[in-house]
Every structure is written in C-alpha cells, then in structure tokens.
PDB file of C-alpha atoms in Angstrom:
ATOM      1  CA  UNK A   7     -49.794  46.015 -94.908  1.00  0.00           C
ATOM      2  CA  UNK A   8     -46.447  44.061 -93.931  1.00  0.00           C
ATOM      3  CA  UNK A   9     -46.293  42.349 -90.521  1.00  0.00           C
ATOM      4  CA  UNK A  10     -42.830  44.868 -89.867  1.00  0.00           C
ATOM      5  CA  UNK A  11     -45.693  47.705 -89.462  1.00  0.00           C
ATOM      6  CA  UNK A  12     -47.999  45.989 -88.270  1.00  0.00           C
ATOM      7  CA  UNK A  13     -45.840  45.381 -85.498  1.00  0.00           C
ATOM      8  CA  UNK A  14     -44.492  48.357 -84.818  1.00  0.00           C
ATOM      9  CA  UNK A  15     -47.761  50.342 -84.641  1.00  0.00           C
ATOM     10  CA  UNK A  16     -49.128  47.572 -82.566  1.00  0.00           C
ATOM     11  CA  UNK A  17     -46.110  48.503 -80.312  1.00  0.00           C
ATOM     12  CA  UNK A  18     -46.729  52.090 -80.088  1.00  0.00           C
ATOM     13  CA  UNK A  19     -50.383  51.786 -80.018  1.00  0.00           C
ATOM     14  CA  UNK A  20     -50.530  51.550 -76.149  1.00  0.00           C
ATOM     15  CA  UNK A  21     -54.088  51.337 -74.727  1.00  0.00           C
ATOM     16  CA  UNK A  22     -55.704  53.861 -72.400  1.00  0.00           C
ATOM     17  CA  UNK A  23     -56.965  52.813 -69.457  1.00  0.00           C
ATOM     18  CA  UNK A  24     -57.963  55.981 -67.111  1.00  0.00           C
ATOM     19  CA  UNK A  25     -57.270  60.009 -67.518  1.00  0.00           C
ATOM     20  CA  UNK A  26     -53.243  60.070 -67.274  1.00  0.00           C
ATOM     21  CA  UNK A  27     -52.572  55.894 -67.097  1.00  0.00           C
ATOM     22  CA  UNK A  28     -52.223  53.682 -69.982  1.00  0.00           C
ATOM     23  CA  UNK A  29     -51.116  49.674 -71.264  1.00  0.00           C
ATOM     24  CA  UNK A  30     -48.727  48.338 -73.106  1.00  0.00           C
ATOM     25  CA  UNK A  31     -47.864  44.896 -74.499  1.00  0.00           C
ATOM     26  CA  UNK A  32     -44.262  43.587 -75.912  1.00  0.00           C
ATOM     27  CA  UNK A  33     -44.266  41.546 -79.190  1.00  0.00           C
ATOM     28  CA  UNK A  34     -43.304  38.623 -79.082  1.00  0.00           C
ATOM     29  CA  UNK A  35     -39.669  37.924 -78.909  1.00  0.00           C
ATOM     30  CA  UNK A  36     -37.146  35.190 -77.682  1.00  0.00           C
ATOM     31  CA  UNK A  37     -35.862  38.191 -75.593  1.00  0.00           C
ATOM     32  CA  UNK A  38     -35.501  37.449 -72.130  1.00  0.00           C
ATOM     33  CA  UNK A  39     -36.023  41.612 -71.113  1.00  0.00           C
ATOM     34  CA  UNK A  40     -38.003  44.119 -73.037  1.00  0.00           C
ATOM     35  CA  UNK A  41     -36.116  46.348 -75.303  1.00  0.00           C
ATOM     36  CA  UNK A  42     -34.964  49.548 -74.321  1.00  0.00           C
ATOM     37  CA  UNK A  43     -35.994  51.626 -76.938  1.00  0.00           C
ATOM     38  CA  UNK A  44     -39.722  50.177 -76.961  1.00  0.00           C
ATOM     39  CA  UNK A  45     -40.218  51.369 -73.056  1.00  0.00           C
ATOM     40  CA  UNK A  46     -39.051  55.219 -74.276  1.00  0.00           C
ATOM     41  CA  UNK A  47     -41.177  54.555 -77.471  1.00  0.00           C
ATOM     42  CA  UNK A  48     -44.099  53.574 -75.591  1.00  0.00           C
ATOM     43  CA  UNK A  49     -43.595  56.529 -73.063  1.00  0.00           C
ATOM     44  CA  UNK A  50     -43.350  58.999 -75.012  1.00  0.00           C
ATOM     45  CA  UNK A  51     -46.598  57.827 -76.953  1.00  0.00           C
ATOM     46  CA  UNK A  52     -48.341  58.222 -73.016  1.00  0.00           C
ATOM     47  CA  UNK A  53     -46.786  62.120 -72.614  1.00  0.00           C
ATOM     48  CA  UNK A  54     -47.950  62.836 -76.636  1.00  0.00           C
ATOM     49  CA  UNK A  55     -51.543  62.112 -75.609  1.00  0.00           C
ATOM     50  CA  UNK A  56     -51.862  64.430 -72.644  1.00  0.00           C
ATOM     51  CA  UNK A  57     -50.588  66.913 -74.809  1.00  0.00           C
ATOM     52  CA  UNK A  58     -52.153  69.085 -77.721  1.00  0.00           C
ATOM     53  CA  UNK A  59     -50.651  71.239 -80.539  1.00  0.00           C
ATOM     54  CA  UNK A  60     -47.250  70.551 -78.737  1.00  0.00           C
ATOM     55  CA  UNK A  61     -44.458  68.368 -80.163  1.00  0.00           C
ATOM     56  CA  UNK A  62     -41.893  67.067 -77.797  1.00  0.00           C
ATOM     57  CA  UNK A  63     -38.084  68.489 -77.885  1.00  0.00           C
ATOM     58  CA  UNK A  64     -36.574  67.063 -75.597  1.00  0.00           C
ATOM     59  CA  UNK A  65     -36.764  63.273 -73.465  1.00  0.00           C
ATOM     60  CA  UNK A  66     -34.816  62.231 -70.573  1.00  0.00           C
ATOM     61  CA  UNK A  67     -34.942  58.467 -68.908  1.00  0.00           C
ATOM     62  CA  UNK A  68     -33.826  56.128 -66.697  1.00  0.00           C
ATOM     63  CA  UNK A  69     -33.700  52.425 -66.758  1.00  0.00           C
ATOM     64  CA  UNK A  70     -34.772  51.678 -63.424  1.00  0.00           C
ATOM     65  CA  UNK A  71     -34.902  47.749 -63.914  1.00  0.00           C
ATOM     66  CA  UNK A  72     -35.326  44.750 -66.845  1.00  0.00           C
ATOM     67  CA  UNK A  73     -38.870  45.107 -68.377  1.00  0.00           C
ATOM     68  CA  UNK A  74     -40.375  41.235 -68.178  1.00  0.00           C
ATOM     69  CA  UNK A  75     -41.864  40.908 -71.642  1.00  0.00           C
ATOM     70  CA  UNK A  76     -44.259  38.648 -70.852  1.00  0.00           C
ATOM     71  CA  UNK A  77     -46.521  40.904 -69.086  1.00  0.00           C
ATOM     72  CA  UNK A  78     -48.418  44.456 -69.700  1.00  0.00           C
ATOM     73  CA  UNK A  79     -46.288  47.493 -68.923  1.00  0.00           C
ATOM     74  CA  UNK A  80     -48.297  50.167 -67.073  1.00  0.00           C
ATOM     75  CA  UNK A  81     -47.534  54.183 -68.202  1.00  0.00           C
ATOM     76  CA  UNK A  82     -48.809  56.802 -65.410  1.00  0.00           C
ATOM     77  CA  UNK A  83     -48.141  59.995 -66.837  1.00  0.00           C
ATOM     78  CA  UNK A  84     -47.694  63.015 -64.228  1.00  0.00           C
ATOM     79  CA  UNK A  85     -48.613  66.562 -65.992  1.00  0.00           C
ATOM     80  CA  UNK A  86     -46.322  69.041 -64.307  1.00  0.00           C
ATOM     81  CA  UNK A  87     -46.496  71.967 -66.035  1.00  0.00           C
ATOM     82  CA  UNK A  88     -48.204  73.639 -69.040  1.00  0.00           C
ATOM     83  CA  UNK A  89     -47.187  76.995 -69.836  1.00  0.00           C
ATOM     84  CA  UNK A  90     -47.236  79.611 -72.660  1.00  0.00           C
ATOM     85  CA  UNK A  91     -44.391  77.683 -74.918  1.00  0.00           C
ATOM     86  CA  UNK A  92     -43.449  74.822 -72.705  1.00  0.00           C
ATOM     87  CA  UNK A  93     -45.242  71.442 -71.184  1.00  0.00           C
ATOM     88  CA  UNK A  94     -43.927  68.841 -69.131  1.00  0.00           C
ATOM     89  CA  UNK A  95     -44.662  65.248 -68.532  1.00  0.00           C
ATOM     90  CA  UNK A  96     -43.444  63.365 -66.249  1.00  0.00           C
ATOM     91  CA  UNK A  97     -43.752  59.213 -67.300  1.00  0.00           C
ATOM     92  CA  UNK A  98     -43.311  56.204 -64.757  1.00  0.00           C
ATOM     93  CA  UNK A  99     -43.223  52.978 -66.437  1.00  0.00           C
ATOM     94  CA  UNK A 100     -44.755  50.258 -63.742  1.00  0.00           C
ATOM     95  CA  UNK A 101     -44.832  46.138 -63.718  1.00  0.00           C
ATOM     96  CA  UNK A 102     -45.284  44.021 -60.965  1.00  0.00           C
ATOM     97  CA  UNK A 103     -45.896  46.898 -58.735  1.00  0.00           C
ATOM     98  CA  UNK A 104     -42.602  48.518 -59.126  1.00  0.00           C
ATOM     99  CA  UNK A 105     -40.669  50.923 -61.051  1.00  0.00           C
ATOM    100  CA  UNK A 106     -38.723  50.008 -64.230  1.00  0.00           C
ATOM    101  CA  UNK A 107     -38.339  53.243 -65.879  1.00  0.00           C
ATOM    102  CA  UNK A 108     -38.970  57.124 -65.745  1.00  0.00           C
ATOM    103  CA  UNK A 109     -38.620  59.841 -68.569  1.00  0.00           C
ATOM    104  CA  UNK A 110     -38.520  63.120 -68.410  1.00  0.00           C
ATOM    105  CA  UNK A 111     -40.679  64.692 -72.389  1.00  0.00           C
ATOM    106  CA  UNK A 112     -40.889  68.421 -72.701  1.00  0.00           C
ATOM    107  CA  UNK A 113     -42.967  69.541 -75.619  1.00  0.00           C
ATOM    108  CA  UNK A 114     -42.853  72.619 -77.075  1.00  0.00           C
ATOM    109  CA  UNK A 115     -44.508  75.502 -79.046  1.00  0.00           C
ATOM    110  CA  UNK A 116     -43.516  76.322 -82.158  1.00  0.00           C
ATOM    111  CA  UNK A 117     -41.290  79.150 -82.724  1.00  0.00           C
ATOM    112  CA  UNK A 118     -38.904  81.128 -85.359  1.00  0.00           C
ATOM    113  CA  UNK A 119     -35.424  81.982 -84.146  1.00  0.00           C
ATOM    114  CA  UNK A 120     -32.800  84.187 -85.130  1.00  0.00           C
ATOM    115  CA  UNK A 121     -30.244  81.621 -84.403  1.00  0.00           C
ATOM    116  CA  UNK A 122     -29.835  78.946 -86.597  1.00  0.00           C
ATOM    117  CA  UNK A 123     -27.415  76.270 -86.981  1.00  0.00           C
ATOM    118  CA  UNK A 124     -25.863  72.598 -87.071  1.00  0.00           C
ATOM    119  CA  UNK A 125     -23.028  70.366 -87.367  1.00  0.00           C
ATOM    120  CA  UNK A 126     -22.325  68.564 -90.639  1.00  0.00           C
ATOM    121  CA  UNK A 127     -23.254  64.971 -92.130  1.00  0.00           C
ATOM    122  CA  UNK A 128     -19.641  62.433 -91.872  1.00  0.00           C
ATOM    123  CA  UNK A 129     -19.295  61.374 -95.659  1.00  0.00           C
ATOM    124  CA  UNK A 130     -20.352  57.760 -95.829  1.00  0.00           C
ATOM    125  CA  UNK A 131     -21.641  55.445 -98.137  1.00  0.00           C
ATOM    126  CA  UNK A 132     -25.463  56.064 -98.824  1.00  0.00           C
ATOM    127  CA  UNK A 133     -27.782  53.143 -98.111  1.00  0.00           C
ATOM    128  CA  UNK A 134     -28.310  52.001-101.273  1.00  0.00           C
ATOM    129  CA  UNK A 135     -24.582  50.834-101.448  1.00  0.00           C
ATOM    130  CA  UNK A 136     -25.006  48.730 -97.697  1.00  0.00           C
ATOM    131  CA  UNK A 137     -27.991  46.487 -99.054  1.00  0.00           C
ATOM    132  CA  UNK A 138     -26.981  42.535 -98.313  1.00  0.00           C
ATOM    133  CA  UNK A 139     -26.473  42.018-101.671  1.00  0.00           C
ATOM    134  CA  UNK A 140     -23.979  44.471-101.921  1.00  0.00           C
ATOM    135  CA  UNK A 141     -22.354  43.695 -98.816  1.00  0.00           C
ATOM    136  CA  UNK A 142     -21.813  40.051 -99.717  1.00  0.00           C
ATOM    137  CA  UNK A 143     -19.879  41.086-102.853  1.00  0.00           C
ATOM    138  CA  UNK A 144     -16.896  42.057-100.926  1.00  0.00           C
ATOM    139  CA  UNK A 145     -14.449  39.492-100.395  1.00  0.00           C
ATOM    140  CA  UNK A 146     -14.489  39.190 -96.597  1.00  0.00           C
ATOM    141  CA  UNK A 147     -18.585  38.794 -96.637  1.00  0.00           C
ATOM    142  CA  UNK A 148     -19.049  36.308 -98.910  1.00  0.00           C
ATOM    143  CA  UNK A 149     -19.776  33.940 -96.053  1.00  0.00           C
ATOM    144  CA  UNK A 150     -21.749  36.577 -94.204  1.00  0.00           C
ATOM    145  CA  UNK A 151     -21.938  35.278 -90.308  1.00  0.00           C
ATOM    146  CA  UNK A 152     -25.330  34.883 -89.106  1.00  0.00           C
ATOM    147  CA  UNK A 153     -25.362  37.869 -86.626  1.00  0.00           C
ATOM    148  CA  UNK A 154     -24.447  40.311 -89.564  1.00  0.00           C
ATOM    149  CA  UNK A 155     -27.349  38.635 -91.536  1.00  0.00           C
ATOM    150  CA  UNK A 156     -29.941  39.615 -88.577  1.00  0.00           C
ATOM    151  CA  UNK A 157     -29.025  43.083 -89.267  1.00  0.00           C
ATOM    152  CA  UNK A 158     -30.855  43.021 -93.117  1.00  0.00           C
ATOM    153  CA  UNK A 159     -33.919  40.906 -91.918  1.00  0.00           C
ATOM    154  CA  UNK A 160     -36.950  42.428 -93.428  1.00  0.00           C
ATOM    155  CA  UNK A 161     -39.473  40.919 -90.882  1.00  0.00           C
ATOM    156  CA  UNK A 162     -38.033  43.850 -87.833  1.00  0.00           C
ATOM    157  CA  UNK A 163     -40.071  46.802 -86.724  1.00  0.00           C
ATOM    158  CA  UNK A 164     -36.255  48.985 -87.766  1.00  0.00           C
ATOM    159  CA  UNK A 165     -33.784  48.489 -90.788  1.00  0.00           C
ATOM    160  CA  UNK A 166     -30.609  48.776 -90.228  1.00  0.00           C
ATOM    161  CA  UNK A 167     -27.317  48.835 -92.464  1.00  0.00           C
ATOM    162  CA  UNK A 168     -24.233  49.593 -90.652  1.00  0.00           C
ATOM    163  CA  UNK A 169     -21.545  51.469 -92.233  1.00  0.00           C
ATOM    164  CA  UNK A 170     -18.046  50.261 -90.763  1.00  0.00           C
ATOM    165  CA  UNK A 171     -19.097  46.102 -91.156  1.00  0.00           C
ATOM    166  CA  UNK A 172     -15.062  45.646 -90.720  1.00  0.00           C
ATOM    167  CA  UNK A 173     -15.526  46.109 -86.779  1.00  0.00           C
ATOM    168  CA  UNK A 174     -17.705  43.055 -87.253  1.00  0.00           C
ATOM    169  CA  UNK A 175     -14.589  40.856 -87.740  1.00  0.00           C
ATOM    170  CA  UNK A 176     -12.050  42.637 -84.826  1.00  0.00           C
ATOM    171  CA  UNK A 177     -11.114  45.574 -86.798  1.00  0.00           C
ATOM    172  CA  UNK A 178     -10.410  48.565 -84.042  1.00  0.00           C
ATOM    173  CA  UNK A 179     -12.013  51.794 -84.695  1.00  0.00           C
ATOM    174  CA  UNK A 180      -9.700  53.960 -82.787  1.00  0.00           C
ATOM    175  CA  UNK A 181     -11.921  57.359 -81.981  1.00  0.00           C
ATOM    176  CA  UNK A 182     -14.797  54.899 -81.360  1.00  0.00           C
ATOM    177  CA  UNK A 183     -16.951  56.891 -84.152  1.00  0.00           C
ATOM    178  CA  UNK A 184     -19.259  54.720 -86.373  1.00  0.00           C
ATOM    179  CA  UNK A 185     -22.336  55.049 -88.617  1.00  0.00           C
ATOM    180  CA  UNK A 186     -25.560  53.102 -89.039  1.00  0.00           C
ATOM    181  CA  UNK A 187     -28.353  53.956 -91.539  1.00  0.00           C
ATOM    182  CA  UNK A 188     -31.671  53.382 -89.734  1.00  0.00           C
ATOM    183  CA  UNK A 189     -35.420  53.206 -91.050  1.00  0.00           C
ATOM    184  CA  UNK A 190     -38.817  52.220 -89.981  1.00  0.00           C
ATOM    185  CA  UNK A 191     -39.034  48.945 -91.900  1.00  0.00           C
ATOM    186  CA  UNK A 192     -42.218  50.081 -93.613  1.00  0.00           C
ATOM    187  CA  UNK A 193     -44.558  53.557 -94.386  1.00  0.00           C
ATOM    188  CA  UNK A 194     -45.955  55.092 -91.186  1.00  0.00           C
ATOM    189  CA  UNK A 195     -48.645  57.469 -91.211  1.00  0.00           C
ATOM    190  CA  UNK A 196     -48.259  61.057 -91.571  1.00  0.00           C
ATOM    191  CA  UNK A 197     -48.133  62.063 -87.967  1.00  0.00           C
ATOM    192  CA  UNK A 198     -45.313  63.793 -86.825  1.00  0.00           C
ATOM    193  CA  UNK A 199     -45.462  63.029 -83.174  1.00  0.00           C
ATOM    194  CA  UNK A 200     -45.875  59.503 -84.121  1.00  0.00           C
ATOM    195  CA  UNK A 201     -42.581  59.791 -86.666  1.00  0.00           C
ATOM    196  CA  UNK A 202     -40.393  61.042 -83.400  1.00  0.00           C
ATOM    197  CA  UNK A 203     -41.940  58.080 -80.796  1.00  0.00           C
ATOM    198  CA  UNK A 204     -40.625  55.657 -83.302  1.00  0.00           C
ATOM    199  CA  UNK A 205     -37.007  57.301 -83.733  1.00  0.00           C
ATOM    200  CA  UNK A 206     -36.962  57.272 -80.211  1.00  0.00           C
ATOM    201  CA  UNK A 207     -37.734  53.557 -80.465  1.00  0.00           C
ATOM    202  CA  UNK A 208     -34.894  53.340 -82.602  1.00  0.00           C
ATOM    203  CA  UNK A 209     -32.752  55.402 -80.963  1.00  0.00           C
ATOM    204  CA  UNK A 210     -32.010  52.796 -78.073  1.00  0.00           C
ATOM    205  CA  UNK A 211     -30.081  50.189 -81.170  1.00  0.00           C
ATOM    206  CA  UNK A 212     -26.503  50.148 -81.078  1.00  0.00           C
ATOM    207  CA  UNK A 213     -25.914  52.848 -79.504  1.00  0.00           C
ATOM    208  CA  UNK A 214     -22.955  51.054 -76.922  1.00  0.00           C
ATOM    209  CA  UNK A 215     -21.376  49.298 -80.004  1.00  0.00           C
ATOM    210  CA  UNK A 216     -19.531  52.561 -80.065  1.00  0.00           C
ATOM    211  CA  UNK A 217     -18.105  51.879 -76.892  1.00  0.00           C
ATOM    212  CA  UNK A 218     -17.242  48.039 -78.457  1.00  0.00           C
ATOM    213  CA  UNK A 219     -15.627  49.148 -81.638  1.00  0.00           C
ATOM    214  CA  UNK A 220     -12.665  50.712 -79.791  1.00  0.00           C
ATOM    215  CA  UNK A 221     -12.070  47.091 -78.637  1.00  0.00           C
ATOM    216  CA  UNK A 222     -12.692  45.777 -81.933  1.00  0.00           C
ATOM    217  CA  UNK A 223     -15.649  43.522 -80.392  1.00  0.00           C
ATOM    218  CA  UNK A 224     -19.097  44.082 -80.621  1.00  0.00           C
ATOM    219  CA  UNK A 225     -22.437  43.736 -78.472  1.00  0.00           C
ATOM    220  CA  UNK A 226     -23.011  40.098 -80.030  1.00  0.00           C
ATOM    221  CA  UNK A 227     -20.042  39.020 -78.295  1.00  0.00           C
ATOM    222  CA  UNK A 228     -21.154  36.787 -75.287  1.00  0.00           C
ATOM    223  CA  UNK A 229     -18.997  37.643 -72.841  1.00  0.00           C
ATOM    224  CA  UNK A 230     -20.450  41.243 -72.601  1.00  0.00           C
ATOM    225  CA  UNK A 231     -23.238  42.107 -70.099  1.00  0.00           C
ATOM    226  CA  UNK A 232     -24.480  45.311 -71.794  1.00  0.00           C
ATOM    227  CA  UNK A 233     -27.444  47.104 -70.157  1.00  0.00           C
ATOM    228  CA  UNK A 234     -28.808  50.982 -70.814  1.00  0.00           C
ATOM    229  CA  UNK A 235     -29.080  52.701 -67.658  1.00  0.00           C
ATOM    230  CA  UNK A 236     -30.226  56.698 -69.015  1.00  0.00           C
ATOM    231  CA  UNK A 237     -31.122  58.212 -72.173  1.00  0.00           C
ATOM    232  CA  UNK A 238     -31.516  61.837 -73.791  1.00  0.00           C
ATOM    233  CA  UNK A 239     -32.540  62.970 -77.327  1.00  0.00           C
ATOM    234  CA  UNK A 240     -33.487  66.279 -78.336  1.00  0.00           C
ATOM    235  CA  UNK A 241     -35.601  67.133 -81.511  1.00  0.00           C
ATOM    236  CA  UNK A 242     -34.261  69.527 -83.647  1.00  0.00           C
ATOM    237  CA  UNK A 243     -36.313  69.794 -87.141  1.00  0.00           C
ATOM    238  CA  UNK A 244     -38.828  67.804 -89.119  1.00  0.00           C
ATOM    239  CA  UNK A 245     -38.178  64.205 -90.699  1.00  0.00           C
ATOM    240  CA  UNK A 246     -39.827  60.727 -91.304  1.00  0.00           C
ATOM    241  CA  UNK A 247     -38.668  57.855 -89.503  1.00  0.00           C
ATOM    242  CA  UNK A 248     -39.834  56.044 -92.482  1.00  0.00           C
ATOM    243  CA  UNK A 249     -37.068  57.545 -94.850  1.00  0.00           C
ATOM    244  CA  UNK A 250     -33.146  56.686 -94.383  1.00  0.00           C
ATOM    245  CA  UNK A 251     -31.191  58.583 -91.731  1.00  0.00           C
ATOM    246  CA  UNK A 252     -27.630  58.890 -90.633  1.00  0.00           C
ATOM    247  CA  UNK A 253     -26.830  57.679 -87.061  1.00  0.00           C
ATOM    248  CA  UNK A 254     -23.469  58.835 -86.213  1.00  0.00           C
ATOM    249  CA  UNK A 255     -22.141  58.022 -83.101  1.00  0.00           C
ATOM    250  CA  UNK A 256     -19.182  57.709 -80.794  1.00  0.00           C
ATOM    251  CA  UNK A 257     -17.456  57.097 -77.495  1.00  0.00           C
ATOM    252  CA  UNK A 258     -15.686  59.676 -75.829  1.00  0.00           C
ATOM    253  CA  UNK A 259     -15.682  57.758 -72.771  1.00  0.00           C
ATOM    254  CA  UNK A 260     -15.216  54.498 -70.469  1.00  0.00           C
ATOM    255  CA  UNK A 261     -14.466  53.588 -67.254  1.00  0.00           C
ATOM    256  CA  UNK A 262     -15.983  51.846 -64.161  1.00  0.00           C
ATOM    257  CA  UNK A 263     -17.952  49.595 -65.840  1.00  0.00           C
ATOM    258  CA  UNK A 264     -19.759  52.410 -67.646  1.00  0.00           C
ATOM    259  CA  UNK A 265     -19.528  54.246 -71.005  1.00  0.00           C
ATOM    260  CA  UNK A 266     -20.823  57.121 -72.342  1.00  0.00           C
ATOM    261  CA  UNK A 267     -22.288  57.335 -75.882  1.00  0.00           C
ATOM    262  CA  UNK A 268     -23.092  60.049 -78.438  1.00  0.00           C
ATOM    263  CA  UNK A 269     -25.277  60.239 -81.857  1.00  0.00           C
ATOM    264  CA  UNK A 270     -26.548  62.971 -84.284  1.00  0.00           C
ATOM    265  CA  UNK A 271     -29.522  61.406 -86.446  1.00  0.00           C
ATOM    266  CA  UNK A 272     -29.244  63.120 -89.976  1.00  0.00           C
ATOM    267  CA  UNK A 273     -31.825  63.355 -93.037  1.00  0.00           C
ATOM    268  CA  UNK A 274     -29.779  62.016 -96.606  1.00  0.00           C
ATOM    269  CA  UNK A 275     -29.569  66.057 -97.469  1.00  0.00           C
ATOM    270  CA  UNK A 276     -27.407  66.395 -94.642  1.00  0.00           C
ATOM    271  CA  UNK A 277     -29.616  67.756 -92.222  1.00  0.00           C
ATOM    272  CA  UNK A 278     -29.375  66.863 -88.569  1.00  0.00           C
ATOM    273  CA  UNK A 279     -32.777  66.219 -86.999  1.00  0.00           C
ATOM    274  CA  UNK A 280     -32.201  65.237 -83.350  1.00  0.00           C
ATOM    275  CA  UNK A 281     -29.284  64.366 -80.966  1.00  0.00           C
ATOM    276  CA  UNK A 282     -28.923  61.939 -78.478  1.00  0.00           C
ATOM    277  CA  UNK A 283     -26.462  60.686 -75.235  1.00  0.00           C
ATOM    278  CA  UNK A 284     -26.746  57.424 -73.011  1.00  0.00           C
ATOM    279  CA  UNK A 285     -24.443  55.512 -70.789  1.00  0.00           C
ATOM    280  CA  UNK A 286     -24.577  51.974 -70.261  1.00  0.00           C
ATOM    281  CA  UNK A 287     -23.400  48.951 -68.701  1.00  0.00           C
ATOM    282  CA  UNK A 288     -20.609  47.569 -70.241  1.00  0.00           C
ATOM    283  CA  UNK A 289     -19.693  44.791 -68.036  1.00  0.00           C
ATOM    284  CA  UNK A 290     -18.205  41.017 -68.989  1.00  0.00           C
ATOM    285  CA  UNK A 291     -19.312  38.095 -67.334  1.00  0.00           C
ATOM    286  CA  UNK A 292     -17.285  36.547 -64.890  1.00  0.00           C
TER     287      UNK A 292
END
C-alpha cells in the first residue's frame, strides 16, 4: 500500500468519539493552516455515518476561521431532518473551543427521473499527454520551476496535471476558464460515499487560480493572500475519485477583495459527475 493512500484514508478515517461527535487529525505538513478541502472531506465523512442507504447530493460550507493543524479537529454533527427521500446534517467543525467551519450535506434516496441532462466535456488534452515527462519536452519547460514540479509529486494524497501550464509563466487567460485533471493518487476502496468525501477533498485545489489566470499570476505568487470563505458541490452521477476527471473551471467574477469561482468535475467519457461554486479571498499583502 503506498504512503499517498495511506495518507489519505488516514485523513478521512476520523475517529468517533460519542453518538453524533467525532476526531480528526491533520497530516503532517509544513502548512501553517489546515487545508480547506480536508475540513469538508472530514465533514462530510461525520454526516455519511449518521446516515444509512443515503448518499449525499448536495454540501454547503463556510470557512469560519484557519484550522491550526497541529491539533485534533472536533465534528458535532446535528441530524435535522430524515424524511421519505431526503436527510439533513448539519456539521460544526470545533478547535480550541470555537467555530472554524459549518456545512450544510443533504443525502438523498435514490430515484429515476424523466428529466435527464448535462453540459458537455471542453476538448482538452487527456492526462496521459500532461505527465512530467511530457510536459518537460516542450521548449518553455525544459527547466521546469520548482512550483510546477510540486504539481506531479507522487508522494500527495491528489494528482494533479493542469491543462493551460502557459498561465504558469504570465500568460493571460482572458474568460478566466481553465482545466486540471485530478485523481486520488492511489486505489480507494469500493465505497461510493467514501469516493465523493475524497472529491470533495479535492474539490477545495485550485479552485481561485481561475480568478489568477485572468491576471496571468497564479496562487504561488507571494504577494497574494488567498483564503476560501464558502463552498457548494452537488453530486450528480456515479464515478471513482480514483480514476482521471476533468475539472473545468472559471471566473465570472471579482471585486471587493472577493471572487467567485465555478467547476464541473467530468468522467474521461465525457460525463459530468458533480458541480461546484466558492468565493474566496483574493487579497495582496500590503
């Protein structure tokens, strides 16, 4: 078993300490908060296991304040509401006594519909042509700066190959849309709740580098301040975080030290498996 799952299970695997109230732990990282997407990951793991024969649908969250990752993060989970296709869980993420996050899961039922459909898959370059090695073969990569580098590292719970690397080195990306082929960074089990906790893990990674790549600058640059401040992502059909998916996102928006984010999460057959919307914090330091 590779350390990458290792990891990442050990993330999700939060620890139950009373009916409704639960632990978790950070790895750990040179980080000086906890990552975003491993408070809605762990979350979401507390709602799943108040819940049976219900898969969530839909999450909604607020960053509250900066998760310390040296310390447990406590999950109470509230359980509002259980009806005949719906449940709702309410999740307060807790350290030293206060606060720091609160999401919104409701699960639902299975169903058939009679209405059926879904936007379409951009035309990008599959996976397989984004590896390092290929990336270093075109002429502006072959001295690859260390912060593109990070991004193929194969000891991270996520993979990730970004499509539009010219942003990387100023290039403006006028409509702010840009692609990002994300994986779990090894085989998770087959459980499908499981599968959606860990794209919602995933979910939270550079997601406000769409706001950046109208600039032509990106998140690494250090005189940005970025910070998540609320989330959504809906579930719309099966997949396995564990195979390569599509996240396509962009920018409409920006103003007041704010920006407003978009992504649709697609299967390699084109098929678009969950959506998701956050604003952030896009500040620069004075």
């Amino acid at each position: 078993m590779s350390k990458s799952l290792i990891d990442l299970i050990a993330i999700l695997d939060i620890e139950q300490l009373e009916v409704n109230l639960f632990r978790g732990n950070s790895p750990k990282t040179s980080w000086q908060r906890v990552f975003g997407g491993q408070v809605i990951g762990q979350a979401m793991v507390a709602a799943c296991r108040t819940v049976e024969g219900r898969l969530p649908h839909s999450l909604h969250c607020y960053f509250i304040l900066p998760g310390d990752p040296q310390i447990p993060i406590i999950y109470q989970v509230e359980r509002l509401r259980d009806g005949r296709s719906y449940s709702t869980r309410r999740v307060t993420a807790i350290q030293h006594g206060n606060a720091i996050f609160s999401v919104m899961v409701s699960f639902h039922a299975e169903e058939e519909s009679d209405f059926d459909h879904q936007d379409g898959m951009p035309e990008v370059p599959p996976p397989e042509k984004l590896t390092a090695e290929e990336v270093a073969k075109q002429p502006m990569f072959r001295e690859m700066p260390e912060f593109i580098r990070r991004y193929y590292e194969s000891d991270r719970p996520i993979e990730l190959r970004p499509v539009e690397l010219g942003r990387y080195f100023g290039q403006k990306i006028d409509d702010g849309r840009i692609n990002v082929w994300i994986k779990t960074a090894a085989t998770l089990p087959d459980d499908p709740a499981l599968h959606m906790c860990a794209l919602a893990y995933a979910s939270d990674f550079s997601l406000l580098d769409a706001v950046m790549a109208r600039y032509g600058r990106t998140l690494f640059d250090k005189r940005m301040m970025p910070a998540s401040l609320d989330h959504a992502m809906w579930f719309h059909r099966p997949f396995r975080a564990d195979e390569w998916l599509l996240y396509a996102q962009d920018s409409p928006s920006a103003q007041g030290g704010r920006g407003l984010t978009r992504g649709l999460i697609f299967k390699t057959d084109g098929t678009l498996v969950a959506s998701v919307a956050q604003e952030g914090s896009v500040r620069q330091r004075k």
